[in-house]
Coordinates of C-alpha atoms and ligand atoms in Angstrom, one line a residue:
M1 CA 158.2 179.1 203.2
R2 CA 159.2 182.8 203.0
P3 CA 158.8 183.8 199.3
L4 CA 161.9 185.1 197.7
V5 CA 160.7 187.4 195.0
R6 CA 163.3 189.9 193.8
K7 CA 164.9 190.9 190.6
S8 CA 168.3 189.9 192.1
Y9 CA 169.5 188.5 195.3
R10 CA 172.0 189.3 198.1
I11 CA 174.2 186.1 198.3
A12 CA 176.6 185.0 201.0
V13 CA 179.0 182.1 200.3
V14 CA 180.5 180.5 203.4
G15 CA 183.6 178.5 202.5
A16 CA 184.1 180.7 199.4
T17 CA 187.8 179.8 199.2
G18 CA 187.2 176.0 199.3
A19 CA 186.8 173.4 196.6
V20 CA 183.0 173.6 196.7
G21 CA 182.9 177.3 197.2
A22 CA 185.0 177.9 194.0
E23 CA 182.6 175.7 192.1
L24 CA 179.6 177.4 193.5
L25 CA 180.8 180.8 192.4
A26 CA 181.5 179.4 188.9
V27 CA 178.0 177.8 188.7
L28 CA 176.3 181.1 189.8
E29 CA 178.3 182.9 187.1
R30 CA 177.7 180.3 184.4
R31 CA 174.0 180.0 185.0
G32 CA 173.5 183.8 185.1
F33 CA 172.0 183.7 188.6
P34 CA 170.7 187.2 189.5
V35 CA 173.3 188.3 192.1
A36 CA 172.8 191.8 193.4
N37 CA 175.4 191.6 196.1
L38 CA 178.0 189.0 197.0
R39 CA 179.6 188.4 200.4
L40 CA 182.4 185.9 200.4
L41 CA 183.2 184.4 203.8
A42 CA 186.0 182.1 205.0
S43 CA 188.3 181.8 208.0
A44 CA 190.6 184.5 209.3
R45 CA 193.4 182.9 207.2
S46 CA 191.8 184.1 204.0
V47 CA 190.9 187.6 204.9
G48 CA 191.9 190.1 202.2
K49 CA 192.1 187.4 199.4
K50 CA 190.4 188.5 196.3
I51 CA 188.2 186.3 194.2
T52 CA 187.0 187.4 190.8
F53 CA 183.2 187.1 190.2
R54 CA 181.8 188.3 186.8
G55 CA 185.0 190.4 186.2
D56 CA 185.0 192.1 189.6
D57 CA 187.4 191.4 192.5
V58 CA 185.5 190.6 195.6
R59 CA 187.4 190.6 198.9
V60 CA 187.0 187.6 201.2
E61 CA 185.8 188.5 204.7
E62 CA 186.1 186.6 208.0
L63 CA 183.0 184.6 208.9
R64 CA 181.5 186.2 212.0
E65 CA 178.3 185.8 213.9
N66 CA 177.0 189.1 212.4
S67 CA 178.0 188.3 208.8
F68 CA 174.5 187.7 207.6
G69 CA 172.7 191.0 207.9
E70 CA 170.6 191.8 204.8
M71 CA 171.4 188.6 202.9
D72 CA 168.7 186.7 200.9
I73 CA 170.5 183.4 200.4
A74 CA 173.5 181.9 202.3
F75 CA 175.3 178.9 200.8
F76 CA 177.3 177.0 203.3
S77 CA 180.2 174.7 202.3
A78 CA 182.7 175.0 205.2
G79 CA 182.2 171.7 207.0
G80 CA 179.8 170.5 209.7
D81 CA 181.2 172.4 212.7
I82 CA 180.8 175.7 210.9
S83 CA 177.3 174.9 209.7
R84 CA 176.2 173.7 213.2
K85 CA 177.2 177.1 214.7
F86 CA 176.5 179.6 211.9
V87 CA 173.6 178.2 209.9
P88 CA 171.0 179.0 212.6
L89 CA 172.5 182.5 212.9
A90 CA 172.2 183.1 209.2
R91 CA 168.6 181.9 209.2
D92 CA 167.7 184.1 212.2
A93 CA 169.2 187.1 210.4
G94 CA 166.7 186.5 207.6
A95 CA 168.6 184.5 205.0
V96 CA 167.5 181.3 203.5
V97 CA 170.3 178.9 204.0
I98 CA 171.3 176.1 201.5
D99 CA 173.6 173.9 203.5
N100 CA 176.1 171.5 202.0
S101 CA 177.0 169.8 205.3
S102 CA 175.4 166.7 206.7
V103 CA 174.3 168.5 209.9
F104 CA 170.7 169.2 209.0
R105 CA 170.0 166.5 206.4
M106 CA 168.0 164.2 208.7
D107 CA 166.2 167.1 210.5
P108 CA 162.5 166.6 209.8
E109 CA 162.0 170.3 209.7
V110 CA 164.7 170.7 207.0
P111 CA 163.9 169.6 203.4
L112 CA 166.7 167.6 201.8
V113 CA 166.3 168.3 198.1
M114 CA 167.4 167.2 194.7
P115 CA 165.5 169.3 192.3
E116 CA 165.1 166.5 189.7
I117 CA 163.5 164.3 192.3
N118 CA 161.8 166.2 195.1
G119 CA 162.1 169.8 194.1
A120 CA 158.6 170.4 195.5
D121 CA 159.9 169.8 199.0
V122 CA 161.6 173.2 198.9
A123 CA 158.2 174.8 199.6
D124 CA 158.3 173.3 203.1
H125 CA 161.4 175.1 204.2
R126 CA 161.7 177.1 207.4
G127 CA 164.8 179.0 206.5
I128 CA 167.2 176.0 206.0
I129 CA 167.4 173.6 203.0
A130 CA 169.9 170.7 203.0
N131 CA 172.0 169.6 200.0
P132 CA 172.5 165.9 199.8
N133 CA 175.6 163.8 200.2
C134 CA 177.6 163.8 197.0
T135 CA 177.7 160.0 196.5
T136 CA 174.0 159.7 197.2
A137 CA 173.3 162.5 194.8
V138 CA 175.2 160.9 191.9
T139 CA 173.6 157.5 192.5
L140 CA 170.1 158.8 192.8
M141 CA 170.3 160.6 189.5
A142 CA 170.3 157.2 187.8
L143 CA 168.4 155.2 190.4
Y144 CA 165.4 157.4 190.7
P145 CA 164.2 157.3 187.1
L146 CA 164.6 153.5 187.3
H147 CA 162.6 153.5 190.5
L148 CA 159.8 155.4 188.8
A149 CA 159.7 152.7 186.1
F150 CA 160.2 149.6 188.2
G151 CA 159.9 150.4 191.9
V152 CA 163.2 150.0 193.7
R153 CA 163.4 147.9 196.9
R154 CA 167.1 147.7 197.7
I155 CA 170.6 148.3 196.3
F156 CA 174.1 146.9 196.8
A157 CA 176.7 149.5 195.8
S158 CA 180.4 150.3 195.9
S159 CA 181.7 153.8 195.4
Y160 CA 184.9 155.1 193.8
Q161 CA 185.2 158.6 195.3
A162 CA 187.5 161.4 194.2
V163 CA 189.8 163.2 196.6
S164 CA 188.2 166.6 195.8
G165 CA 185.2 165.4 197.9
T166 CA 187.5 165.7 200.9
G167 CA 188.5 169.3 200.0
A168 CA 191.4 171.3 198.8
R169 CA 193.9 169.8 201.2
A170 CA 193.2 166.3 199.9
I171 CA 193.8 167.4 196.3
A172 CA 197.2 168.8 197.4
E173 CA 198.0 165.6 199.2
L174 CA 197.4 163.4 196.2
K175 CA 199.5 165.7 194.0
Q176 CA 202.3 165.6 196.6
Q177 CA 202.2 161.8 196.8
V178 CA 202.2 161.4 193.0
A179 CA 205.2 163.7 192.7
A180 CA 207.0 162.0 195.6
A181 CA 206.7 158.6 194.0
H182 CA 208.4 159.9 190.9
L183 CA 211.2 161.4 193.0
N184 CA 211.5 158.3 195.2
S185 CA 210.8 160.5 198.2
P186 CA 208.3 159.6 201.0
A187 CA 204.6 160.1 200.6
I188 CA 203.2 162.4 203.3
A189 CA 199.7 161.2 204.5
E190 CA 198.0 163.8 206.7
V191 CA 194.5 164.1 205.4
Y192 CA 193.9 160.4 204.9
P193 CA 195.2 157.7 207.3
H194 CA 197.2 156.0 204.4
P195 CA 198.7 157.1 201.2
I196 CA 196.0 157.7 198.5
A197 CA 198.3 157.8 195.5
F198 CA 198.5 154.4 193.7
N199 CA 196.2 153.0 196.4
V200 CA 192.4 152.7 197.2
L201 CA 191.1 153.2 200.7
P202 CA 188.0 151.3 201.8
Q203 CA 187.1 154.1 204.2
V204 CA 185.2 157.3 203.6
D205 CA 184.3 159.1 206.8
S206 CA 184.3 157.5 210.3
F207 CA 183.2 154.1 211.3
L208 CA 179.9 153.3 213.1
P209 CA 179.5 150.5 215.7
D210 CA 178.0 148.2 213.1
G211 CA 181.1 148.4 210.9
Y212 CA 179.6 150.6 208.1
T213 CA 180.9 154.2 207.8
K214 CA 178.7 157.3 208.1
E215 CA 179.2 158.0 204.4
E216 CA 177.9 154.5 203.5
M217 CA 174.7 154.9 205.5
K218 CA 173.9 158.2 204.0
M219 CA 172.8 156.4 200.8
Q220 CA 170.0 154.7 202.7
H221 CA 169.1 157.5 205.1
E222 CA 169.2 160.3 202.6
G223 CA 167.8 158.1 199.7
R224 CA 164.7 157.4 201.8
R225 CA 164.0 161.1 202.4
I226 CA 164.8 162.3 198.9
M227 CA 162.8 159.6 197.1
H228 CA 160.1 159.5 199.7
L229 CA 160.7 155.8 200.1
P230 CA 160.9 154.9 203.8
G231 CA 161.5 151.2 203.1
F232 CA 164.5 151.7 200.8
L233 CA 167.5 149.6 201.7
A234 CA 171.1 150.3 200.7
S235 CA 174.2 148.2 201.5
V236 CA 177.1 150.3 200.4
T237 CA 181.0 150.2 200.6
C238 CA 182.5 153.6 200.0
V239 CA 186.0 153.7 198.6
R240 CA 188.4 156.6 198.1
V241 CA 190.4 156.3 194.9
P242 CA 193.3 158.4 193.5
V243 CA 191.0 160.4 191.2
Y244 CA 191.0 164.2 191.4
R245 CA 187.4 164.8 190.4
A246 CA 184.1 163.0 189.9
H247 CA 182.7 160.1 191.9
S248 CA 181.6 156.8 190.4
V249 CA 179.3 154.1 191.8
A250 CA 178.7 150.5 190.8
V251 CA 175.1 149.7 191.7
S252 CA 173.1 146.5 191.8
A253 CA 169.4 147.3 192.3
E254 CA 166.5 145.1 193.0
F255 CA 163.1 146.2 191.8
A256 CA 159.5 145.2 192.7
R257 CA 158.5 144.8 189.0
P258 CA 160.2 142.9 186.2
V259 CA 162.9 144.8 184.4
S260 CA 164.4 144.8 181.0
V261 CA 167.7 146.4 179.8
E262 CA 166.0 148.0 176.8
E263 CA 163.4 149.6 179.0
A264 CA 165.9 150.7 181.5
R265 CA 168.1 152.3 178.9
D266 CA 165.1 154.0 177.4
V267 CA 164.2 155.5 180.9
L268 CA 167.7 156.5 181.6
A269 CA 168.2 158.2 178.2
K270 CA 165.2 160.4 178.9
A271 CA 166.0 161.2 182.6
P272 CA 166.8 164.9 183.4
G273 CA 170.4 165.7 184.2
L274 CA 171.7 162.4 183.1
D275 CA 173.5 161.2 179.9
L276 CA 173.4 157.5 178.9
L277 CA 176.8 156.3 177.7
D278 CA 176.3 152.7 177.2
E279 CA 178.0 151.1 174.1
P280 CA 180.2 148.5 175.7
A281 CA 181.2 147.1 172.3
R282 CA 182.9 150.4 171.5
N283 CA 184.3 150.8 175.0
I284 CA 181.9 153.6 175.8
Y285 CA 180.8 153.9 179.4
P286 CA 181.0 156.7 182.1
M287 CA 184.4 157.5 183.6
P288 CA 185.4 160.2 186.1
L289 CA 187.8 161.9 183.6
Q290 CA 185.0 162.4 181.2
A291 CA 182.3 163.3 183.9
A292 CA 184.6 165.9 185.5
G293 CA 183.4 169.4 184.9
K294 CA 180.0 168.4 183.5
D295 CA 176.7 169.3 185.0
N296 CA 175.0 166.0 183.9
C297 CA 175.8 162.7 185.5
Q298 CA 176.6 159.7 183.3
V299 CA 175.2 156.2 183.4
G300 CA 176.2 153.0 181.5
R301 CA 177.1 149.3 181.8
V302 CA 173.4 148.7 182.2
R303 CA 172.7 144.9 182.4
L304 CA 170.5 142.4 184.1
D305 CA 171.9 141.5 187.5
C306 CA 172.7 137.9 187.3
A307 CA 172.4 137.3 191.1
M308 CA 168.9 138.6 191.8
Q309 CA 165.4 138.6 190.4
N310 CA 164.2 141.9 188.9
G311 CA 167.7 143.2 189.2
L312 CA 169.7 145.7 187.2
A313 CA 173.4 146.4 187.5
F314 CA 174.7 149.8 186.3
W315 CA 177.6 152.2 186.7
V316 CA 177.2 155.9 187.2
S317 CA 179.8 158.7 187.3
G318 CA 179.2 162.3 188.2
D319 CA 181.1 165.4 189.1
Q320 CA 180.5 165.4 192.9
L321 CA 181.6 169.1 193.2
L322 CA 178.8 170.0 190.8
K323 CA 175.8 167.7 191.0
G324 CA 176.9 166.4 194.4
A325 CA 177.4 169.9 195.8
A326 CA 177.6 173.3 194.0
L327 CA 175.2 172.7 191.1
N328 CA 172.5 171.1 193.2
A329 CA 172.8 174.0 195.7
V330 CA 172.4 176.6 192.9
Q331 CA 169.5 174.6 191.4
I332 CA 167.8 174.8 194.9
A333 CA 168.3 178.5 194.9
E334 CA 166.7 178.7 191.4
L335 CA 163.7 176.9 192.8
L336 CA 163.4 179.4 195.6
Ligands
A2P401 P1 189.9 179.0 204.5 O1 190.3 178.8 203.1 O2 190.0 180.3 205.0 O3 190.4 177.9 205.4 P2 187.7 172.8 201.6 O4 186.5 171.9 201.8 O5 188.1 172.9 200.1 O6 188.9 172.4 202.5 O7 187.3 174.2 202.0 C1 186.8 174.5 203.3 C2 186.2 175.9 203.3 O8 185.8 176.2 204.6 C3 187.3 177.0 203.0 O9 186.7 178.1 202.3 C4 187.7 177.4 204.4 O10 188.3 178.7 204.5 C5 186.4 177.4 205.1 N1 186.6 177.3 206.6 C6 187.3 176.4 207.2 N2 187.4 176.7 208.6 C7 186.7 177.8 208.7 C8 186.4 178.7 209.8 N3 186.8 178.4 211.1 N4 185.6 179.8 209.6 C9 185.2 180.1 208.3 N5 185.5 179.3 207.3 C10 186.2 178.2 207.4

């Protein structure tokens, strides 16, 4: 690990005009991250746009191979193809890269980090640190404290994923389709293969030969790395829902040791970055509308799973643009 010891840092943001990029800048600002110099990078389409950061207008520049001279930290949120090509260039130019794509997450030389769980892994970096998949991140915020208490073996889960996870174009697509329905005009489906308004799509990401999607398998693959649990098993169905912001996940988890709801609630109430909202008699439980815009993820509906031994069922919601992307990335930078 190259030590990063400065009073303030030269920061590049790749994908600064995107859904995650905008959140990243807001999180840097809100958490008072010591930024000495900010370089905002996007495609040629965005050159000349101005984005306000701490009251100053910063011009967006075109991402180029030589964009990373004299940068300390480069955040990447512009998709896998851009990361594959430009992350190594940024690292070679001397920046530590925090990458939000899935390209490097399974690379054994690249730590995959959630600060609440395996923050110490940051010390092993060789210039690139990977940020986890958003659905995995939201789930692990609740699952990991339960694992520490009871020892998780496997989970069965279904996700309810917001369109902002797909990016700015998907947000616009849902808006268009909602408006079109009110006007009785046709819904235009370009980003997703089917209309997303008033619908749910049992497909997030592309299908693998075994019938799961890539997104679904990230829970097991990334969960193993982040929790340091090579035997962790996860059978997941990922579903896109017509929600603008915040993912939710219904989880049934099987543990090695006996569980109790009281103990589980106690553990979850004390977990960092997590709020327990679990008063079913008063209709209190996590929901995306209430999780949106919040740093903390929310967990509730905690109950004994009636179909397995040592099983707990729970429901977790979290702002995937924050904990699943921008917030986690900035927390990694803070660890650096
Ligand atoms: P741009 O706005 O110029 O297209 P989102 O996930 O919300 O769709 O955002 C994707 C981000 O990735 C945007 O900032 C977008 O910039 C950026 N991006 C997409 N393609 C490229 C590219 N070829 N070079 C640099 N940035 C890109």
